Coordinates of C-alpha atoms in Angstrom, one line a residue:
M1 CA 6.6 21.9 -24.6
G2 CA 8.8 18.8 -24.8
D3 CA 8.1 15.3 -23.6
L4 CA 7.9 14.7 -19.9
A5 CA 8.5 11.8 -17.5
I6 CA 5.5 12.1 -15.3
N7 CA 3.0 10.0 -13.2
G8 CA -0.7 9.9 -14.0
D9 CA -1.8 12.0 -11.1
S10 CA 0.7 14.8 -11.9
A11 CA -0.4 14.6 -15.6
V12 CA -4.0 15.2 -14.6
A13 CA -2.9 18.1 -12.4
L14 CA -0.9 19.6 -15.3
A15 CA -3.9 19.4 -17.5
W16 CA -6.0 21.2 -14.9
K17 CA -3.3 23.9 -14.6
Q18 CA -3.5 24.5 -18.3
I19 CA -7.3 24.7 -18.2
D20 CA -7.3 26.9 -15.1
P21 CA -10.7 26.1 -13.6
D22 CA -12.5 28.7 -11.4
V23 CA -13.0 26.4 -8.4
C24 CA -11.5 23.2 -7.1
A25 CA -12.8 21.6 -3.8
A26 CA -11.3 18.3 -2.8
Y27 CA -10.3 16.1 0.1
P28 CA -7.2 13.8 -0.1
I29 CA -7.4 10.1 -0.4
T30 CA -4.9 7.5 -1.7
P31 CA -4.1 7.1 -4.6
Q32 CA -5.7 10.4 -5.8
T33 CA -4.0 12.7 -3.4
I34 CA -1.2 13.7 -5.7
I35 CA -3.7 15.3 -8.1
V36 CA -5.0 17.9 -5.7
E37 CA -1.7 18.2 -3.8
K38 CA 0.1 19.1 -7.0
F39 CA -2.7 21.3 -8.2
S40 CA -2.8 23.1 -4.8
D41 CA 0.9 23.9 -5.5
Y42 CA -0.1 25.6 -8.8
V43 CA -2.7 27.6 -6.9
A44 CA -0.3 28.6 -4.1
D45 CA 2.4 29.6 -6.7
G46 CA -0.1 31.8 -8.6
D47 CA 0.1 29.7 -11.8
V48 CA -3.7 29.5 -11.8
G49 CA -6.5 31.7 -10.6
T50 CA -8.5 28.9 -9.2
E51 CA -10.2 29.2 -5.8
F52 CA -9.1 26.0 -3.9
V53 CA -11.4 25.0 -1.2
C54 CA -10.1 22.7 1.5
V55 CA -13.1 20.8 2.9
E56 CA -13.5 18.3 5.7
S57 CA -14.8 15.4 3.7
E58 CA -15.5 14.1 0.2
H59 CA -19.2 14.6 0.7
S60 CA -18.5 18.2 1.4
A61 CA -16.2 18.4 -1.6
L62 CA -18.8 17.4 -4.1
T63 CA -21.5 19.5 -2.3
V64 CA -19.2 22.6 -2.7
C65 CA -18.5 21.7 -6.3
T66 CA -22.1 21.2 -7.2
G67 CA -23.0 24.6 -5.7
S68 CA -20.0 26.2 -7.3
C69 CA -20.8 24.9 -10.8
S70 CA -24.5 25.7 -10.4
A71 CA -23.5 29.3 -9.6
G72 CA -21.6 29.6 -12.8
A73 CA -18.0 28.6 -12.1
R74 CA -16.0 25.9 -14.0
T75 CA -15.4 23.4 -11.3
F76 CA -13.1 20.4 -10.9
T77 CA -12.6 17.8 -8.2
A78 CA -11.0 14.4 -7.6
T79 CA -11.4 11.3 -5.4
S80 CA -11.0 7.6 -5.1
S81 CA -12.6 4.5 -3.6
Q82 CA -14.2 5.3 -0.2
G83 CA -14.1 9.0 -1.1
L84 CA -16.3 8.3 -4.1
A85 CA -18.5 6.2 -1.8
Y86 CA -18.7 9.0 0.7
M87 CA -19.9 11.3 -2.2
W88 CA -22.6 8.8 -3.2
E89 CA -25.6 10.8 -1.9
M90 CA -24.5 13.7 -4.0
L91 CA -23.6 11.8 -7.2
P92 CA -27.2 11.5 -8.5
I93 CA -28.1 14.9 -7.2
T94 CA -25.2 16.5 -9.1
S95 CA -26.2 14.9 -12.4
A96 CA -29.9 15.6 -11.9
M97 CA -29.1 19.2 -11.4
R98 CA -27.3 19.0 -14.8
V99 CA -24.1 20.3 -13.4
P100 CA -21.2 19.8 -15.9
L101 CA -18.3 19.5 -13.4
V102 CA -15.3 17.3 -14.0
M103 CA -14.1 14.7 -11.4
A104 CA -10.9 12.6 -11.7
V105 CA -11.3 9.2 -10.1
A106 CA -8.2 7.2 -9.2
N107 CA -9.8 3.8 -9.4
R108 CA -9.3 1.8 -6.2
A109 CA -11.0 -1.2 -4.5
I110 CA -13.9 -0.5 -2.2
S111 CA -13.5 -1.7 1.3
G112 CA -14.1 -4.2 2.9
P113 CA -11.9 -5.8 3.5
I114 CA -9.7 -2.7 3.7
N115 CA -7.7 -2.4 0.5
I116 CA -5.9 0.6 -1.1
N117 CA -5.0 -1.1 -4.4
N118 CA -6.5 -0.9 -7.9
D119 CA -9.7 -2.4 -9.2
H120 CA -12.9 -0.8 -10.6
G121 CA -15.1 -1.3 -7.6
D122 CA -15.5 2.4 -6.9
V123 CA -16.5 3.6 -10.4
M124 CA -18.7 0.6 -11.1
S125 CA -20.6 1.2 -7.9
A126 CA -21.4 4.7 -9.3
R127 CA -22.2 3.6 -12.8
D128 CA -25.9 4.4 -12.6
C129 CA -25.7 7.8 -11.1
G130 CA -26.0 9.8 -14.3
W131 CA -22.3 10.7 -14.9
I132 CA -20.5 10.3 -18.1
Q133 CA -17.5 8.0 -17.6
I134 CA -14.3 7.9 -19.6
F135 CA -11.3 5.5 -19.1
A136 CA -7.6 5.8 -19.8
E137 CA -5.1 3.1 -20.8
N138 CA -2.0 5.0 -19.9
V139 CA -0.6 8.3 -18.5
Q140 CA -0.9 10.1 -21.8
E141 CA -4.6 9.2 -22.1
A142 CA -5.2 10.3 -18.4
Y143 CA -3.8 13.7 -19.4
D144 CA -5.7 13.9 -22.7
N145 CA -9.0 12.8 -21.0
A146 CA -8.6 15.6 -18.5
I147 CA -8.5 18.1 -21.3
I148 CA -11.3 16.4 -23.3
A149 CA -13.7 16.1 -20.4
P150 CA -14.9 19.7 -19.9
R151 CA -15.6 20.0 -23.7
I152 CA -18.0 17.0 -23.4
A153 CA -19.6 17.8 -20.1
E154 CA -20.2 21.5 -20.8
H155 CA -21.7 21.0 -24.3
P156 CA -25.2 22.5 -24.5
D157 CA -26.6 19.1 -25.7
V158 CA -25.1 17.3 -22.7
Q159 CA -24.8 19.4 -19.5
L160 CA -23.9 16.3 -17.3
P161 CA -20.9 15.7 -15.0
I162 CA -18.1 13.5 -16.1
M163 CA -15.7 11.1 -14.4
T164 CA -12.2 10.7 -15.9
N165 CA -10.9 7.3 -14.7
L166 CA -7.3 6.3 -14.2
D167 CA -6.2 3.0 -12.6
G168 CA -4.9 3.6 -9.1
F169 CA -1.1 3.1 -8.6
I170 CA -0.8 1.5 -12.1
L171 CA -1.3 4.9 -13.7
T172 CA -1.6 7.3 -10.8
H173 CA 1.9 6.6 -9.5
A174 CA 3.7 5.1 -12.4
I175 CA 6.0 7.4 -14.3
E176 CA 5.6 7.2 -18.1
R177 CA 6.7 9.3 -21.0
M178 CA 4.0 11.8 -22.0
T179 CA 3.7 14.5 -24.7
P180 CA 1.8 17.5 -23.2
L181 CA 0.2 20.3 -25.3
D182 CA 1.2 23.9 -25.1
D183 CA -0.7 25.9 -22.5
A184 CA -2.2 28.2 -25.1
V185 CA -3.4 25.3 -27.3
V186 CA -5.2 23.7 -24.3
K187 CA -6.8 27.0 -23.2
K188 CA -8.1 27.6 -26.7
F189 CA -9.4 24.0 -27.1
V190 CA -11.3 24.0 -23.9
G191 CA -12.6 27.6 -24.3
E192 CA -14.4 29.8 -21.8
F193 CA -17.0 28.3 -19.5
K194 CA -20.5 29.3 -20.6
P195 CA -22.8 28.3 -17.7
F196 CA -26.4 27.3 -18.5
K197 CA -28.8 29.3 -16.3
P198 CA -26.4 30.0 -13.4
L199 CA -27.7 30.8 -10.0
L200 CA -25.8 34.1 -9.8
D201 CA -27.3 35.5 -12.9
Y202 CA -29.6 37.8 -10.9
K203 CA -31.1 39.4 -14.0
N204 CA -32.5 36.0 -15.0
P205 CA -33.4 34.3 -11.6
V206 CA -33.7 30.5 -11.6
S207 CA -34.1 27.8 -8.9
H208 CA -31.9 24.7 -8.7
G209 CA -32.3 21.4 -6.8
L210 CA -36.0 21.7 -6.1
M211 CA -38.4 19.0 -4.8
D212 CA -39.6 17.0 -7.8
G213 CA -42.9 15.2 -7.4
P214 CA -44.4 12.4 -9.5
D215 CA -45.5 14.9 -12.2
F216 CA -42.0 15.8 -13.1
Y217 CA -39.4 13.5 -11.6
Y218 CA -39.7 10.8 -14.3
E219 CA -39.6 13.4 -17.1
H220 CA -36.5 15.1 -15.7
K221 CA -34.7 11.7 -15.4
Y222 CA -35.7 11.0 -19.0
Q223 CA -34.1 14.3 -20.1
M224 CA -30.9 12.9 -18.7
V225 CA -31.3 9.8 -20.8
Q226 CA -31.7 12.0 -23.9
A227 CA -28.6 14.0 -22.9
M228 CA -26.6 10.7 -22.6
E229 CA -27.8 9.7 -26.1
K230 CA -26.8 13.1 -27.5
S231 CA -23.4 12.9 -25.9
F232 CA -22.3 10.2 -28.4
A233 CA -22.2 12.7 -31.2
V234 CA -20.6 15.3 -29.0
I235 CA -17.9 12.9 -27.8
E236 CA -17.0 11.9 -31.4
Q237 CA -16.8 15.5 -32.4
V238 CA -14.6 16.4 -29.4
F239 CA -12.3 13.4 -30.2
A240 CA -12.0 14.6 -33.8
D241 CA -11.2 18.2 -32.7
F242 CA -8.6 16.9 -30.2
K243 CA -6.9 14.9 -32.9
K244 CA -6.4 18.2 -34.9
I245 CA -4.5 19.8 -32.0
S246 CA -2.6 16.7 -30.8
G247 CA -2.4 14.1 -33.6
R248 CA -3.7 11.6 -31.1
E249 CA -6.8 9.7 -32.3
Y250 CA -9.4 8.4 -29.9
H251 CA -12.7 6.4 -30.4
I252 CA -15.7 5.6 -28.2
V253 CA -14.6 2.0 -28.4
E254 CA -10.9 1.3 -29.1
Q255 CA -10.0 -1.9 -30.9
Y256 CA -6.8 -3.9 -31.5
R257 CA -6.4 -6.6 -34.1
C258 CA -10.2 -7.3 -34.0
D259 CA -11.0 -7.2 -37.8
D260 CA -10.0 -10.8 -38.5
A261 CA -10.2 -12.0 -34.9
E262 CA -12.3 -15.0 -34.0
Y263 CA -12.0 -14.4 -30.2
V264 CA -12.2 -10.9 -28.7
A265 CA -11.7 -9.7 -25.2
V266 CA -13.4 -6.6 -23.8
V267 CA -11.4 -4.8 -21.1
L268 CA -11.3 -1.4 -19.3
G269 CA -8.4 0.9 -18.3
S270 CA -4.7 -0.1 -18.1
S271 CA -5.5 -3.8 -18.7
Y272 CA -6.0 -2.8 -22.4
G273 CA -2.3 -2.5 -22.8
T274 CA -1.6 -5.8 -21.0
M275 CA -4.2 -7.6 -23.2
K276 CA -2.7 -6.1 -26.4
A277 CA 0.6 -7.7 -25.4
A278 CA -1.2 -11.1 -24.9
V279 CA -2.9 -10.8 -28.3
D280 CA 0.5 -10.2 -30.0
E281 CA 2.0 -13.2 -28.2
L282 CA -0.8 -15.5 -29.1
R283 CA -0.9 -14.4 -32.7
E284 CA 2.8 -14.5 -33.4
K285 CA 3.7 -17.6 -31.4
K286 CA 0.6 -19.7 -31.7
G287 CA -1.2 -18.3 -34.7
L288 CA -4.4 -17.7 -32.8
K289 CA -6.8 -15.2 -34.2
V290 CA -7.5 -13.1 -31.2
G291 CA -8.1 -9.4 -30.5
V292 CA -9.1 -6.9 -27.8
C293 CA -11.3 -3.8 -27.5
M294 CA -11.8 -1.2 -24.8
P295 CA -14.9 0.9 -24.3
R296 CA -13.2 4.2 -23.7
I297 CA -16.6 5.5 -22.8
F298 CA -18.4 3.4 -20.3
R299 CA -21.3 5.8 -19.8
P300 CA -23.1 6.2 -22.0
W301 CA -22.8 2.5 -22.8
P302 CA -21.6 2.1 -26.4
A303 CA -23.8 -0.9 -27.4
E304 CA -24.0 -0.1 -31.1
Q305 CA -20.3 0.4 -31.5
L306 CA -19.5 -2.8 -29.6
A307 CA -22.0 -4.8 -31.6
K308 CA -20.3 -3.8 -34.9
I309 CA -16.9 -5.0 -33.6
L310 CA -18.1 -8.2 -32.0
D311 CA -20.6 -9.4 -34.7
G312 CA -19.8 -12.8 -36.1
K313 CA -17.0 -13.6 -33.6
K314 CA -16.8 -17.2 -32.2
A315 CA -16.6 -15.9 -28.6
V316 CA -16.4 -12.7 -26.6
I317 CA -14.5 -12.6 -23.3
V318 CA -15.6 -9.9 -20.9
M319 CA -12.9 -9.0 -18.3
D320 CA -14.4 -7.4 -15.2
K321 CA -12.2 -5.8 -12.6
H322 CA -15.1 -5.7 -10.1
L323 CA -17.2 -8.4 -8.5
S324 CA -21.0 -7.9 -8.3
V325 CA -21.6 -10.4 -5.5
G326 CA -24.4 -12.7 -6.4
A327 CA -24.4 -11.8 -10.1
Y328 CA -22.1 -11.4 -13.1
G329 CA -19.3 -8.9 -13.3
P330 CA -20.8 -5.4 -14.0
M331 CA -19.7 -5.2 -17.7
Y332 CA -20.7 -8.7 -18.7
P333 CA -24.5 -8.2 -18.8
E334 CA -23.9 -4.8 -20.6
V335 CA -21.8 -6.6 -23.3
A336 CA -24.3 -9.5 -23.5
A337 CA -27.1 -6.9 -24.1
A338 CA -25.0 -5.4 -26.9
L339 CA -24.5 -8.8 -28.5
I340 CA -28.3 -9.1 -29.1
K341 CA -27.8 -6.4 -31.8
C342 CA -25.4 -8.7 -33.7
K343 CA -26.5 -10.6 -36.8
K344 CA -24.5 -13.6 -35.7
V345 CA -24.3 -13.6 -31.9
P346 CA -21.0 -15.0 -30.4
A347 CA -20.7 -17.0 -27.2
A348 CA -19.9 -14.9 -24.2
Y349 CA -17.7 -15.6 -21.2
N350 CA -17.1 -13.5 -18.0
Y351 CA -13.7 -13.4 -16.3
I352 CA -13.4 -11.6 -12.9
Y353 CA -9.8 -10.6 -12.3
G354 CA -7.4 -8.2 -10.5
L355 CA -9.6 -7.6 -7.4
G356 CA -7.9 -5.5 -4.7
G357 CA -4.8 -5.1 -6.9
K358 CA -4.3 -8.9 -7.5
D359 CA -1.6 -9.0 -10.2
T360 CA -2.6 -10.2 -13.6
K361 CA 0.3 -10.8 -16.1
V362 CA 0.4 -11.2 -19.9
S363 CA 0.6 -14.9 -19.4
G364 CA -2.6 -14.9 -17.4
F365 CA -4.5 -13.1 -20.1
E366 CA -3.0 -15.5 -22.7
G367 CA -4.4 -18.4 -20.6
V368 CA -7.9 -16.8 -20.7
F369 CA -8.0 -17.0 -24.5
E370 CA -6.5 -20.5 -24.5
D371 CA -9.1 -21.8 -22.0
V372 CA -12.0 -20.3 -24.0
I373 CA -10.6 -21.7 -27.3
A374 CA -10.1 -25.1 -25.7
G375 CA -13.7 -25.2 -24.3
K376 CA -12.5 -25.1 -20.7
A377 CA -14.1 -21.8 -19.7
K378 CA -17.3 -21.6 -17.7
T379 CA -19.8 -18.8 -18.1
V380 CA -18.3 -17.0 -15.1
N381 CA -14.6 -17.5 -14.3
Y382 CA -12.4 -16.2 -11.5
L383 CA -8.9 -15.6 -12.8
G384 CA -6.0 -15.9 -10.4
V385 CA -8.1 -16.5 -7.3
D386 CA -6.5 -18.9 -4.8
E387 CA -9.3 -21.4 -3.8

């Protein structure tokens, strides 16, 4: 299959087509709608054997998916923003039931005020619900993550749901060049779904989603902690296997020009590309030793991997595309905790940016580095806000 000019939503739908899941239940919401709209075309055209369930809400979508996957069917869904918020009741239930379903999240601001543009308010609001979270910089990675995700979630040592995140409009609707894999290669890589103790295995009856009192609730939550810890090794192995079939190499934490950098920014999603451009500009035109890294995996949090990259730097700049009102940005305290593991702990600064789709250019990211280097930055800074 040759290169394609394709938007991020359609790229995810293509990956789903190649995987051919058993069930997809979803409800449309901007900017995710194209994913399930395009995938429903594949279903209608007979390109996949998926049972597509049209539900009346996002809460219903995740409820159907949780039941479907528990029954023994490989199950996918997608949502965004208020849709993810509407699913919130089911998010920790799904993970506690150890259901390895895959959900694409087109990252969009959470209302209010009402806003349909990109930031990370939706996924950050769900960060403690027990789901693995993986981020994409571009359309190619959104496609690749969709193929990688089921291998991680369904691994016997993990058995947790996973969110594949792509920035709303910036990736979901932007048309980029992408190199897809052949259908047969994807099918072989993902493999057959092997459900763990499915409800419909009547020869080995089990119960799912039971009441958990004080004697067992804590222990079952701790099992999820252990599964998250085990997922690090699984993720690294899946990334290595994916490189063999695609030639594309991924890491739990991506880094760019960090080895000799004195100042390093930490970003998520499509901003990684923008920040790389800023790093190149500052190095080539001003000789500043700057770099950037992106935690491709946000849950489980890669503290050890980040600490190795950031150890001994003069300063770390944490770029948060979400505002925790009354506190720091959500990634800043996570990075600060990771820095404790450094032998030489760098200074740390938090920059809130891009809320509700507020445009942030390369020049703006350059200014962040320059302000920190010049000693003008505060602990928490609000980039681009009109005061």
